[in-house]
Coordinates of C-alpha atoms (C1' of nucleotides) in Angstrom, one line a residue:
Chain A
M1 CA 144.8 106.9 165.7
A2 CA 144.3 104.0 163.4
Q3 CA 140.5 103.8 163.3
T4 CA 139.0 100.5 164.1
A5 CA 135.8 99.5 162.4
I6 CA 133.8 99.8 165.6
S7 CA 135.3 103.1 166.7
S8 CA 134.7 104.5 163.2
I9 CA 131.0 103.8 163.7
K10 CA 130.9 105.2 167.2
S11 CA 132.7 108.3 166.4
N12 CA 130.5 109.1 163.5
Y13 CA 127.3 107.9 165.2
D14 CA 125.8 111.4 165.7
N15 CA 126.2 112.3 162.1
L16 CA 124.3 109.3 160.9
N17 CA 120.7 109.5 159.7
N18 CA 118.1 106.9 160.6
T19 CA 118.8 104.4 157.9
E20 CA 122.5 104.5 158.7
K21 CA 121.8 104.2 162.4
R22 CA 119.8 101.1 161.8
I23 CA 122.9 99.6 160.1
A24 CA 125.2 100.8 162.8
D25 CA 123.0 99.4 165.5
T26 CA 122.9 96.0 163.8
I27 CA 126.6 95.9 163.7
I28 CA 127.2 97.1 167.2
A29 CA 124.6 94.7 168.6
N30 CA 126.6 91.9 167.2
P31 CA 130.0 92.8 165.8
T32 CA 130.8 89.3 164.7
I33 CA 128.0 89.3 162.1
A34 CA 129.5 91.7 159.6
H35 CA 132.4 89.5 158.8
D36 CA 130.2 86.6 158.1
F37 CA 127.6 88.6 156.2
T38 CA 127.7 89.8 152.7
I39 CA 126.5 93.3 152.1
Q40 CA 123.1 92.0 151.1
E41 CA 122.7 89.9 154.2
L42 CA 123.6 92.9 156.4
A43 CA 121.2 95.0 154.4
V44 CA 118.4 92.5 155.1
A45 CA 119.3 92.2 158.8
S46 CA 119.2 96.0 159.1
N47 CA 116.0 96.4 157.0
V48 CA 117.7 98.6 154.4
S49 CA 118.9 98.2 150.9
S50 CA 122.3 97.0 150.0
A51 CA 122.9 100.3 148.3
S52 CA 122.5 102.0 151.7
V53 CA 125.0 99.8 153.3
S54 CA 127.5 100.5 150.6
R55 CA 127.0 104.2 151.1
F56 CA 127.2 103.8 154.9
V57 CA 130.6 102.2 154.9
K58 CA 131.9 105.0 152.7
H59 CA 130.3 107.6 154.9
I60 CA 132.2 106.3 158.0
G61 CA 135.4 106.4 156.2
W62 CA 136.1 103.1 154.4
D63 CA 136.9 102.4 150.8
S64 CA 134.7 99.5 150.2
Y65 CA 132.5 97.0 152.1
R66 CA 135.2 94.5 151.8
D67 CA 137.7 96.8 153.5
F68 CA 135.2 97.5 156.3
S69 CA 134.3 93.9 157.0
V70 CA 137.9 92.8 157.1
A71 CA 138.7 95.7 159.5
L72 CA 135.9 94.5 161.7
A73 CA 137.3 91.0 161.7
S74 CA 140.8 92.0 162.6
H75 CA 139.7 93.6 165.8
E76 CA 137.0 91.3 166.9
D77 CA 138.9 88.5 168.3
S78 CA 141.0 89.9 171.1
N79 CA 138.3 90.7 173.7
V80 CA 136.2 87.6 173.4
F81 CA 137.2 86.6 176.8
F82 CA 136.6 89.8 178.5
G83 CA 134.4 90.6 181.4
E84 CA 133.6 90.1 185.0
I85 CA 135.3 87.3 186.9
A86 CA 132.8 84.9 188.2
E87 CA 132.9 82.5 191.2
T88 CA 132.8 79.6 188.8
D89 CA 135.8 80.6 186.7
S90 CA 138.7 78.3 186.6
T91 CA 142.3 79.5 187.3
K92 CA 142.8 79.5 183.5
D93 CA 139.7 81.7 183.0
I94 CA 140.9 84.1 185.7
I95 CA 144.3 84.5 184.0
Q96 CA 142.6 85.0 180.7
K97 CA 140.3 87.6 182.0
V98 CA 143.0 89.6 183.8
F99 CA 145.1 89.6 180.7
S100 CA 142.3 90.6 178.4
G101 CA 141.3 93.3 180.8
A102 CA 144.8 94.8 180.6
T103 CA 145.0 94.4 176.8
N104 CA 141.6 96.0 176.5
A105 CA 142.7 99.0 178.6
L106 CA 145.7 99.5 176.4
T107 CA 143.6 99.3 173.2
T108 CA 140.9 101.7 174.4
T109 CA 143.4 104.1 175.9
L110 CA 145.3 104.2 172.7
E111 CA 142.2 104.8 170.7
M112 CA 141.2 107.7 172.8
L113 CA 144.6 109.4 173.2
D114 CA 144.7 112.6 171.4
T115 CA 148.0 113.1 169.6
T116 CA 147.8 116.9 169.8
T117 CA 147.3 116.9 173.5
F118 CA 150.0 114.4 174.0
T119 CA 152.5 116.4 171.9
A120 CA 151.7 119.5 174.0
A121 CA 152.6 117.5 177.1
V122 CA 155.9 116.3 175.5
D123 CA 156.8 119.9 174.6
L124 CA 156.0 121.1 178.1
I125 CA 158.3 118.4 179.6
C126 CA 161.1 119.1 177.2
N127 CA 161.1 122.8 178.1
A128 CA 160.8 122.4 181.8
K129 CA 163.4 123.5 184.2
T130 CA 162.4 120.7 186.6
V131 CA 159.7 118.0 186.3
G132 CA 158.0 116.9 189.5
L133 CA 156.0 113.6 189.7
F134 CA 153.2 113.3 192.1
G135 CA 151.1 110.3 193.0
I136 CA 149.8 108.6 196.1
G137 CA 148.9 105.0 196.8
G138 CA 148.6 102.9 193.7
S139 CA 149.4 106.0 191.6
S140 CA 152.8 106.3 193.3
L141 CA 153.8 103.3 191.2
V142 CA 153.2 105.3 188.0
A143 CA 155.0 108.3 189.4
F144 CA 158.0 106.2 190.5
N145 CA 158.1 104.5 187.1
G146 CA 158.1 107.9 185.4
Y147 CA 160.9 109.0 187.7
H148 CA 162.9 105.9 186.7
K149 CA 162.4 106.7 183.0
L150 CA 163.1 110.4 183.2
L151 CA 166.2 109.9 185.2
R152 CA 167.6 108.5 181.9
T153 CA 167.1 111.8 180.2
S154 CA 169.0 115.0 180.8
I155 CA 165.9 116.5 182.5
N156 CA 165.9 117.4 186.2
V157 CA 163.3 115.3 187.9
Q158 CA 161.9 115.0 191.4
Q159 CA 159.8 112.3 193.0
H160 CA 159.2 111.0 196.5
P161 CA 156.8 108.4 197.8
D162 CA 155.9 110.4 200.9
Y163 CA 152.9 112.7 200.7
D164 CA 154.3 115.4 203.0
I165 CA 157.5 115.6 201.0
Q166 CA 155.5 115.7 197.7
L167 CA 153.5 118.6 199.1
M168 CA 156.7 120.5 200.0
Q169 CA 158.2 119.8 196.6
A170 CA 155.0 121.1 195.0
V171 CA 155.0 124.3 197.1
R172 CA 158.6 125.0 196.0
M173 CA 158.0 124.7 192.3
T174 CA 157.8 127.7 190.0
K175 CA 156.2 128.6 186.7
Q176 CA 159.2 127.3 184.7
D177 CA 158.6 123.8 186.1
V178 CA 156.1 121.1 185.2
G179 CA 154.2 118.9 187.5
I180 CA 152.8 115.6 186.4
V181 CA 150.0 114.5 188.8
I182 CA 148.7 111.0 188.7
S183 CA 145.5 109.8 190.3
H184 CA 143.3 107.0 189.1
S185 CA 140.1 108.5 190.4
G186 CA 141.2 112.1 189.9
R187 CA 139.5 112.9 193.2
N188 CA 141.9 111.9 195.9
H189 CA 142.0 114.6 198.5
D190 CA 145.7 114.7 199.0
T191 CA 146.5 114.6 195.3
L192 CA 144.1 117.5 194.6
T193 CA 145.8 119.5 197.4
I194 CA 149.1 119.1 195.5
A195 CA 147.5 120.0 192.2
E196 CA 146.1 123.2 193.8
K197 CA 149.4 124.2 195.2
L198 CA 151.0 123.7 191.8
K199 CA 148.3 125.9 190.3
E200 CA 148.8 128.6 192.8
N201 CA 152.5 128.8 191.8
N202 CA 151.6 128.8 188.1
V203 CA 153.4 125.5 187.6
K204 CA 152.2 123.9 184.4
T205 CA 150.4 120.7 185.3
I206 CA 149.8 117.5 183.4
A207 CA 147.2 115.1 184.8
I208 CA 147.2 111.4 184.2
T209 CA 143.9 110.0 185.4
S210 CA 141.1 107.6 184.4
F211 CA 138.4 110.1 184.4
A212 CA 138.2 113.0 181.9
Q213 CA 135.6 114.8 184.0
S214 CA 137.3 114.5 187.4
P215 CA 138.3 117.5 189.5
L216 CA 142.0 116.8 188.8
A217 CA 141.5 116.7 185.0
K218 CA 139.6 120.0 185.2
L219 CA 142.4 121.6 187.3
A220 CA 145.3 120.5 185.1
D221 CA 146.5 122.3 182.0
I222 CA 146.7 119.1 180.0
S223 CA 145.1 115.8 180.9
L224 CA 145.9 112.4 179.5
V225 CA 143.1 110.0 180.2
S226 CA 143.5 106.2 180.6
I227 CA 140.4 104.2 180.0
A228 CA 139.7 100.7 181.4
E229 CA 136.5 98.8 182.1
E230 CA 136.9 97.7 185.6
V231 CA 136.8 94.1 186.4
N232 CA 135.3 92.6 189.6
F233 CA 137.3 91.9 192.8
R234 CA 139.6 94.7 193.1
A235 CA 139.6 98.0 194.9
E236 CA 141.8 99.9 192.4
S237 CA 141.8 99.1 188.8
M238 CA 145.0 97.3 187.7
S239 CA 144.0 97.8 184.1
S240 CA 144.1 101.5 184.4
L241 CA 147.4 101.3 186.1
I242 CA 148.8 99.4 183.1
A243 CA 147.3 102.0 180.8
Q244 CA 148.8 104.8 182.9
L245 CA 152.3 103.2 182.9
T246 CA 152.1 102.9 179.2
I247 CA 151.1 106.5 178.8
M248 CA 154.0 107.4 181.0
D249 CA 156.4 105.3 179.0
S250 CA 155.2 106.8 175.7
L251 CA 155.7 110.2 177.2
F252 CA 159.3 109.3 178.3
T253 CA 160.1 107.8 174.9
A254 CA 158.8 110.7 173.0
V255 CA 160.6 113.1 175.3
G256 CA 163.8 111.1 174.9
F257 CA 163.6 111.2 171.1
Q258 CA 162.8 114.9 171.1
L259 CA 165.9 115.6 173.3
G260 CA 167.9 113.3 171.1
S261 CA 171.5 112.4 171.5
K262 CA 171.8 114.3 174.8
T263 CA 169.6 111.6 176.3
Q264 CA 171.2 108.7 174.6
V265 CA 174.5 109.5 176.4
V266 CA 172.7 109.4 179.8
V267 CA 170.9 106.2 178.9
D268 CA 174.2 104.5 177.9
N269 CA 175.9 105.6 181.1
I270 CA 173.0 104.3 183.2
R271 CA 172.8 101.1 181.2
N272 CA 176.5 100.5 181.9
A273 CA 176.0 101.1 185.6
I274 CA 173.1 98.6 185.7
E275 CA 175.1 96.0 183.7
K276 CA 177.7 96.0 186.4
T277 CA 175.2 94.8 189.0
R278 CA 174.5 91.7 187.0
V279 CA 176.3 88.4 187.3
S280 CA 177.8 87.0 184.2
K281 CA 176.8 83.4 184.3
Chain B
M1 CA 137.1 78.4 164.1
A2 CA 139.6 75.9 165.3
Q3 CA 141.9 76.4 162.4
T4 CA 143.4 79.8 161.7
A5 CA 144.0 80.8 158.2
I6 CA 147.8 80.5 158.4
S7 CA 147.7 77.2 160.2
S8 CA 145.3 75.8 157.6
I9 CA 147.9 76.6 155.1
K10 CA 150.8 75.1 157.0
S11 CA 149.1 71.9 158.0
N12 CA 148.1 71.3 154.4
Y13 CA 151.4 72.4 152.9
D14 CA 152.7 69.0 152.0
N15 CA 149.5 68.1 150.2
L16 CA 149.7 71.1 148.0
N17 CA 150.9 71.0 144.4
N18 CA 153.2 73.5 142.8
T19 CA 150.7 76.0 141.9
E20 CA 149.1 75.9 145.3
K21 CA 152.5 76.1 147.0
R22 CA 153.2 79.3 145.0
I23 CA 150.0 80.8 146.5
A24 CA 150.8 79.5 149.9
D25 CA 154.3 81.0 149.8
T26 CA 153.0 84.3 148.7
I27 CA 150.6 84.5 151.7
I28 CA 153.1 83.2 154.2
A29 CA 155.7 85.6 153.1
N30 CA 153.4 88.5 153.8
P31 CA 150.2 87.5 155.7
T32 CA 148.9 91.0 155.6
I33 CA 148.5 91.0 151.8
A34 CA 145.6 88.7 151.6
H35 CA 143.2 90.9 153.4
D36 CA 144.1 93.8 151.2
F37 CA 144.1 91.8 148.0
T38 CA 141.3 90.6 145.9
I39 CA 141.4 87.1 144.6
Q40 CA 142.7 88.5 141.3
E41 CA 145.5 90.6 142.9
L42 CA 146.6 87.6 144.9
A43 CA 146.6 85.5 141.7
V44 CA 148.8 88.0 139.9
A45 CA 151.1 88.2 142.9
S46 CA 151.5 84.5 143.0
N47 CA 151.7 84.1 139.2
V48 CA 148.6 81.9 138.9
S49 CA 145.1 82.3 137.8
S50 CA 142.3 83.5 140.0
A51 CA 140.6 80.2 139.4
S52 CA 143.5 78.4 141.0
V53 CA 143.3 80.7 144.1
S54 CA 139.6 80.0 144.4
R55 CA 140.3 76.3 144.3
F56 CA 143.2 76.7 146.7
V57 CA 141.2 78.2 149.5
K58 CA 138.6 75.4 149.1
H59 CA 141.3 72.8 149.1
I60 CA 142.7 74.0 152.5
G61 CA 139.2 74.0 154.0
W62 CA 137.4 77.3 153.6
D63 CA 134.1 78.0 152.0
S64 CA 135.0 80.9 149.9
Y65 CA 137.8 83.4 149.3
R66 CA 135.9 85.9 151.4
D67 CA 135.8 83.5 154.3
F68 CA 139.5 82.9 154.0
S69 CA 140.6 86.5 153.8
V70 CA 138.5 87.4 156.8
A71 CA 140.0 84.6 158.8
L72 CA 143.4 85.8 157.8
A73 CA 142.5 89.3 159.0
S74 CA 141.2 88.2 162.3
H75 CA 144.2 86.2 163.2
E76 CA 146.6 88.8 161.9
D77 CA 148.5 90.6 164.6
S78 CA 146.9 93.8 165.5
N79 CA 150.5 94.7 166.1
V80 CA 151.3 95.5 162.5
F81 CA 152.8 98.6 164.0
F82 CA 155.3 96.8 166.2
G83 CA 159.0 97.1 166.2
E84 CA 161.9 99.3 166.8
I85 CA 161.3 102.9 167.2
A86 CA 163.2 104.9 164.6
E87 CA 164.6 108.4 164.5
T88 CA 162.1 109.3 161.8
D89 CA 159.0 108.2 163.7
S90 CA 156.4 110.9 164.5
T91 CA 155.0 111.3 168.0
K92 CA 152.0 109.3 166.9
D93 CA 154.2 106.5 165.7
I94 CA 156.0 106.4 169.0
I95 CA 152.8 106.2 171.0
Q96 CA 151.6 103.4 168.7
K97 CA 154.7 101.4 169.0
V98 CA 155.0 101.7 172.8
F99 CA 151.4 100.6 173.1
S100 CA 151.8 97.7 170.7
G101 CA 154.9 96.6 172.5
A102 CA 152.9 96.4 175.7
T103 CA 150.0 94.6 174.1
N104 CA 152.4 92.2 172.4
A105 CA 154.1 91.5 175.7
L106 CA 150.8 90.6 177.3
T107 CA 149.7 88.4 174.4
T108 CA 152.9 86.5 174.3
T109 CA 153.2 86.1 178.1
L110 CA 149.7 84.8 178.3
E111 CA 150.4 82.3 175.5
M112 CA 153.4 81.0 177.3
L113 CA 152.0 80.9 180.8
D114 CA 151.5 77.4 182.0
T115 CA 148.3 76.9 183.9
T116 CA 149.6 74.0 186.0
T117 CA 152.7 76.0 187.1
F118 CA 150.6 79.0 187.8
T119 CA 148.1 77.0 189.9
A120 CA 151.0 75.5 191.9
A121 CA 152.1 79.1 192.7
V122 CA 148.6 80.0 193.8
D123 CA 148.4 77.0 196.1
L124 CA 151.8 77.8 197.6
I125 CA 150.7 81.4 198.4
C126 CA 147.4 80.3 199.8
N127 CA 149.0 78.0 202.2
A128 CA 151.9 80.2 203.2
K129 CA 152.3 81.6 206.7
T130 CA 153.8 84.7 205.4
V131 CA 154.5 85.9 201.9
G132 CA 157.6 88.0 201.2
L133 CA 158.0 90.1 198.1
F134 CA 161.5 90.9 196.8
G135 CA 162.5 93.1 193.9
I136 CA 165.1 95.8 193.3
G137 CA 165.1 98.7 190.9
G138 CA 162.4 98.5 188.3
S139 CA 161.3 95.2 189.7
S140 CA 160.5 96.8 193.1
L141 CA 157.5 98.3 191.3
V142 CA 156.1 94.8 190.7
A143 CA 156.9 93.8 194.3
F144 CA 155.2 96.9 195.6
N145 CA 152.2 96.3 193.4
G146 CA 151.9 92.7 194.6
Y147 CA 152.2 94.0 198.2
H148 CA 149.3 96.4 197.5
K149 CA 147.2 93.6 196.1
L150 CA 148.0 91.0 198.8
L151 CA 147.3 93.5 201.6
R152 CA 143.7 93.1 200.5
T153 CA 143.7 89.4 201.3
S154 CA 143.9 87.8 204.7
I155 CA 147.5 86.7 203.9
N156 CA 150.4 88.1 205.9
V157 CA 152.7 89.9 203.5
Q158 CA 156.0 91.7 203.8
Q159 CA 157.7 94.0 201.4
H160 CA 160.2 96.8 201.6
P161 CA 161.9 98.9 198.9
D162 CA 165.3 98.9 200.6
Y163 CA 167.7 96.1 199.7
D164 CA 169.2 95.7 203.1
I165 CA 165.9 95.3 204.8
Q166 CA 164.8 92.8 202.0
L167 CA 167.8 90.8 202.8
M168 CA 167.1 90.8 206.5
Q169 CA 163.5 89.8 205.8
A170 CA 164.7 86.9 203.6
V171 CA 167.1 85.6 206.3
R172 CA 164.3 85.5 208.8
M173 CA 161.9 83.5 206.7
T174 CA 161.2 79.8 207.3
K175 CA 160.1 76.8 205.4
Q176 CA 156.4 77.6 206.1
D177 CA 156.8 80.9 204.2
V178 CA 156.8 81.8 200.5
G179 CA 159.1 84.3 198.8
I180 CA 158.2 85.9 195.5
V181 CA 161.3 87.1 193.8
I182 CA 161.1 89.5 190.9
S183 CA 163.9 90.3 188.5
H184 CA 163.6 91.3 184.8
S185 CA 167.0 89.9 183.9
G186 CA 167.0 87.1 186.5
R187 CA 170.7 87.8 187.1
N188 CA 170.8 90.9 189.3
H189 CA 173.4 90.2 191.9
D190 CA 171.5 91.5 194.9
T191 CA 168.3 89.7 193.9
L192 CA 170.2 86.4 193.6
T193 CA 171.7 86.9 197.0
I194 CA 168.2 87.2 198.4
A195 CA 167.0 84.1 196.5
E196 CA 170.0 82.1 197.8
K197 CA 169.3 83.1 201.4
L198 CA 165.7 82.0 200.9
K199 CA 166.9 78.7 199.5
E200 CA 169.2 78.1 202.4
N201 CA 166.2 78.5 204.8
N202 CA 164.1 76.1 202.7
V203 CA 161.7 78.9 201.9
K204 CA 159.5 78.1 198.9
T205 CA 160.4 80.5 196.2
I206 CA 158.4 81.8 193.2
A207 CA 160.4 83.7 190.6
I208 CA 158.9 86.3 188.2
T209 CA 161.4 87.0 185.5
S210 CA 161.7 87.5 181.7
F211 CA 164.2 84.7 181.1
A212 CA 163.3 81.1 181.7
Q213 CA 167.0 80.2 181.6
S214 CA 168.3 82.8 184.0
P215 CA 170.0 81.9 187.3
L216 CA 167.0 83.1 189.3
A217 CA 164.6 80.9 187.3
K218 CA 166.8 77.9 187.9
L219 CA 167.1 78.7 191.6
A220 CA 163.4 79.1 192.2
D221 CA 160.9 76.3 192.9
I222 CA 158.4 77.8 190.5
S223 CA 159.1 80.4 187.8
L224 CA 156.6 82.5 186.0
V225 CA 158.1 83.9 182.8
S226 CA 157.1 87.2 181.2
I227 CA 158.0 87.6 177.6
A228 CA 158.5 90.8 175.6
E229 CA 160.4 91.7 172.6
E230 CA 162.5 94.7 173.7
V231 CA 162.0 97.9 171.9
N232 CA 164.8 100.4 171.3
F233 CA 165.7 103.3 173.5
R234 CA 165.3 101.9 177.0
A235 CA 167.5 100.3 179.5
E236 CA 164.9 98.2 181.2
S237 CA 162.0 96.8 179.3
M238 CA 158.7 98.5 180.1
S239 CA 156.9 95.9 178.3
S240 CA 158.1 93.1 180.5
L241 CA 157.2 95.2 183.5
I242 CA 153.7 95.4 182.2
A243 CA 153.6 91.6 181.7
Q244 CA 155.0 91.0 185.2
L245 CA 152.4 93.3 186.8
T246 CA 149.7 91.4 185.0
I247 CA 151.1 88.1 186.2
M248 CA 151.1 89.5 189.7
D249 CA 147.6 90.7 189.3
S250 CA 146.4 87.3 188.0
L251 CA 148.2 85.7 190.9
F252 CA 146.4 88.0 193.4
T253 CA 143.1 87.6 191.8
A254 CA 143.3 83.8 191.7
V255 CA 144.5 83.8 195.4
G256 CA 141.7 86.1 196.3
F257 CA 139.2 83.8 194.7
Q258 CA 140.7 80.7 196.3
L259 CA 140.6 82.3 199.7
G260 CA 137.0 83.4 199.0
S261 CA 134.8 85.4 201.3
K262 CA 137.5 85.9 203.9
T263 CA 139.3 88.1 201.4
Q264 CA 136.1 89.9 200.3
V265 CA 135.6 91.3 203.8
V266 CA 139.2 92.7 203.9
V267 CA 138.7 94.2 200.4
D268 CA 135.5 95.9 201.4
N269 CA 137.1 97.3 204.6
I270 CA 140.0 98.7 202.6
R271 CA 137.7 100.0 199.9
N272 CA 135.8 101.9 202.5
A273 CA 138.9 103.3 203.9
I274 CA 140.1 104.5 200.5
E275 CA 136.7 106.0 199.7
K276 CA 137.0 108.3 202.6
T277 CA 140.1 109.9 201.2
R278 CA 138.2 111.0 198.1
V279 CA 136.4 114.3 197.7
S280 CA 132.8 114.1 196.7
K281 CA 132.6 117.0 194.2
Chain C
dT1 C1' 158.2 54.7 122.8
dT2 C1' 153.4 55.0 122.1
dG3 C1' 148.7 55.4 123.4
dC4 C1' 145.4 56.1 126.8
dA5 C1' 143.8 58.0 131.1
dT6 C1' 144.3 61.3 134.6
dT7 C1' 145.6 65.5 136.5
dT8 C1' 146.5 70.3 136.3
dT9 C1' 145.6 74.9 135.1
dG10 C1' 144.2 79.0 132.7
dA11 C1' 140.6 81.2 129.7
dA12 C1' 136.3 82.2 129.5
dA13 C1' 131.6 81.8 130.9
dA14 C1' 128.4 82.0 134.7
dT15 C1' 127.3 83.5 138.9
dT16 C1' 127.4 86.3 142.8
dT17 C1' 128.5 90.5 145.1
dT18 C1' 129.2 95.3 145.3
dT19 C1' 128.7 99.9 143.6
dT20 C1' 126.7 103.5 140.9
dT21 C1' 122.9 105.6 138.6
dC22 C1' 118.3 106.7 138.2
dT23 C1' 113.9 107.6 140.0
dT24 C1' 110.5 108.4 143.2
dA25 C1' 108.8 110.0 147.5
dA26 C1' 109.3 112.7 151.4
dA27 C1' 111.1 116.7 153.7
dA28 C1' 112.6 121.3 153.8
dT29 C1' 112.4 125.9 152.2
dA30 C1' 110.8 129.8 149.9
Chain D
dT1 C1' 101.4 126.0 147.5
dA2 C1' 105.4 125.5 144.5
dT3 C1' 110.1 124.5 144.2
dT4 C1' 114.3 122.6 145.7
dT5 C1' 116.8 119.4 148.2
dT6 C1' 117.5 115.1 150.4
dA7 C1' 117.0 110.2 151.1
dA8 C1' 116.6 105.6 149.9
dG9 C1' 115.4 101.7 147.1
dA10 C1' 115.1 99.6 142.4
dA11 C1' 117.6 98.6 138.7
dA12 C1' 121.7 98.8 135.9
dA13 C1' 126.5 98.6 135.8
dA14 C1' 130.8 97.1 137.4
dA15 C1' 133.7 94.2 139.9
dA16 C1' 134.8 90.0 142.1
dT17 C1' 134.4 85.1 142.6
dT18 C1' 133.3 80.5 141.1
dT19 C1' 132.5 77.0 137.8
dT20 C1' 133.0 75.0 133.4
dC21 C1' 135.6 73.6 129.7
dA22 C1' 139.5 72.5 127.0
dA23 C1' 144.3 72.3 126.3
dA24 C1' 148.5 70.9 128.1
dA25 C1' 151.2 68.2 131.0
dT26 C1' 152.0 64.1 133.5
dG27 C1' 151.7 59.3 134.7
dC28 C1' 151.2 54.6 133.6
dA29 C1' 150.8 50.3 131.1
dA30 C1' 151.8 47.7 127.1

DNA sequence: TTGCATTTTGAAAATTTTTTTCTTAAAATA
DNA sequence: TATTTTAAGAAAAAAATTTTCAAAATGCAA
């Protein structure tokens, strides 16, 4: 993915030596400084020479200090208003925080999404005889949304909100099929039961979950991870729901493009059908 | 940083002389250039000397060219990669575009959301005897999500995916109740029928729709508008769905805070119930 | 129109900032 | 212990930015 300044530091952090870590720490501790600071000021703040800073930015993948500091500036602004919602927050503050939480989830998820893994998932779906979508509770929204999207392709797709029916569908699937299993926590008992049934039948499984280390992620052939810092005052994370929906939509869009014109015909037919339900004025 | 780089140019534009206007035009025509360009490159691109550019940035209120170009970068859309998805796009490009589309929808919707209107909606919900959520097709997702959220408050809430049942619920509501009606287009025939029934019974209605001028928005007492530039290859806009979900979540969060501790007890109870469905390992 | 004053703007000089080279010291290896 | 390698700052070089200066253009009054 397009590296951001901060992520370029974090992903290289282990390869940095002490001097470079000092610079990295200074920047991470206060990301806004580096766009205000010249290379010399940053060097002084980090207790190193400006030569080391110059070498540092090149080491982590930028062309020049100027490039780096501009990159740092371009990503800084968006999450200023991010964090726990407090008792004292005004309505406006609450709206702001909910929206930045969602934006943040999207940004972080995108950064962490591995294209190779994603492409493998797309291929799996394109070559499936039938695709089954499984999700319970809040995750059923994501499953339902995926169902809605996949209906517009030429792919056969199954989804039902009811757990018992999902379980039966899972049991009936074969190794030519693909199951997409969604769970925020990745450790919901019922969802795991479905994933295990799929596994038993050698159905290829794609997990969409918020935790890369969850039982579901470990069970699945491919797992796509949504990442969101949770915000106060909610049992399930809305932000990760947003991230998961967007993963699902990317998946559908990529599948649609891979299948090409075959899909476009279906989309057009459906669009016409929907258009008829709308009033003109 | 009250002024953004672009607005500092626009607000000073009339006071600029020809040379400065040439520079201003170059930047406005392509705001991304100035963070890539050195002062000299910008000078060449604008057909002026670098001295003039240096004077220009000071004239419009910045300390140095460096300051200015960083300011330009920080305001610049992180959605450089936004727009129609093309046949030639790689999988990585598609992911990027879908995610930026969603981010963009959130940003724009937040910008346009009027706090006063929003607060009025929150008050309405807090004082309602019962809240009904209505949405069909893709919008039923938003309704269902809202239902999920409101269940965690002490408010009475009704929602059903089936249109006929929604209609019956609408008919039975009274003027002490509030109906939240969701429709992307704001002109779905069935959704409008529900909104009209609500109106007939003097039920207060809140519309969540993508179009401020749609019949639904005009019919409703309060309308909350989600805004998203549509991206190719989809019948319904996923981006506006994301925006609507986030509006709904903001609504729930604000309502939850307004109701205060009464809600927290319900949330805790539900959280415990959910926790029990999870496996420990 | 002419002459004088003011403004504008680029060239060049001065300054500041960044990058590279060079050198020394420390660490690793033989 | 000797040699090689690595690391990091000092200093030099290069690049970028700002200021100064002078020529040209413009405005204004007589």
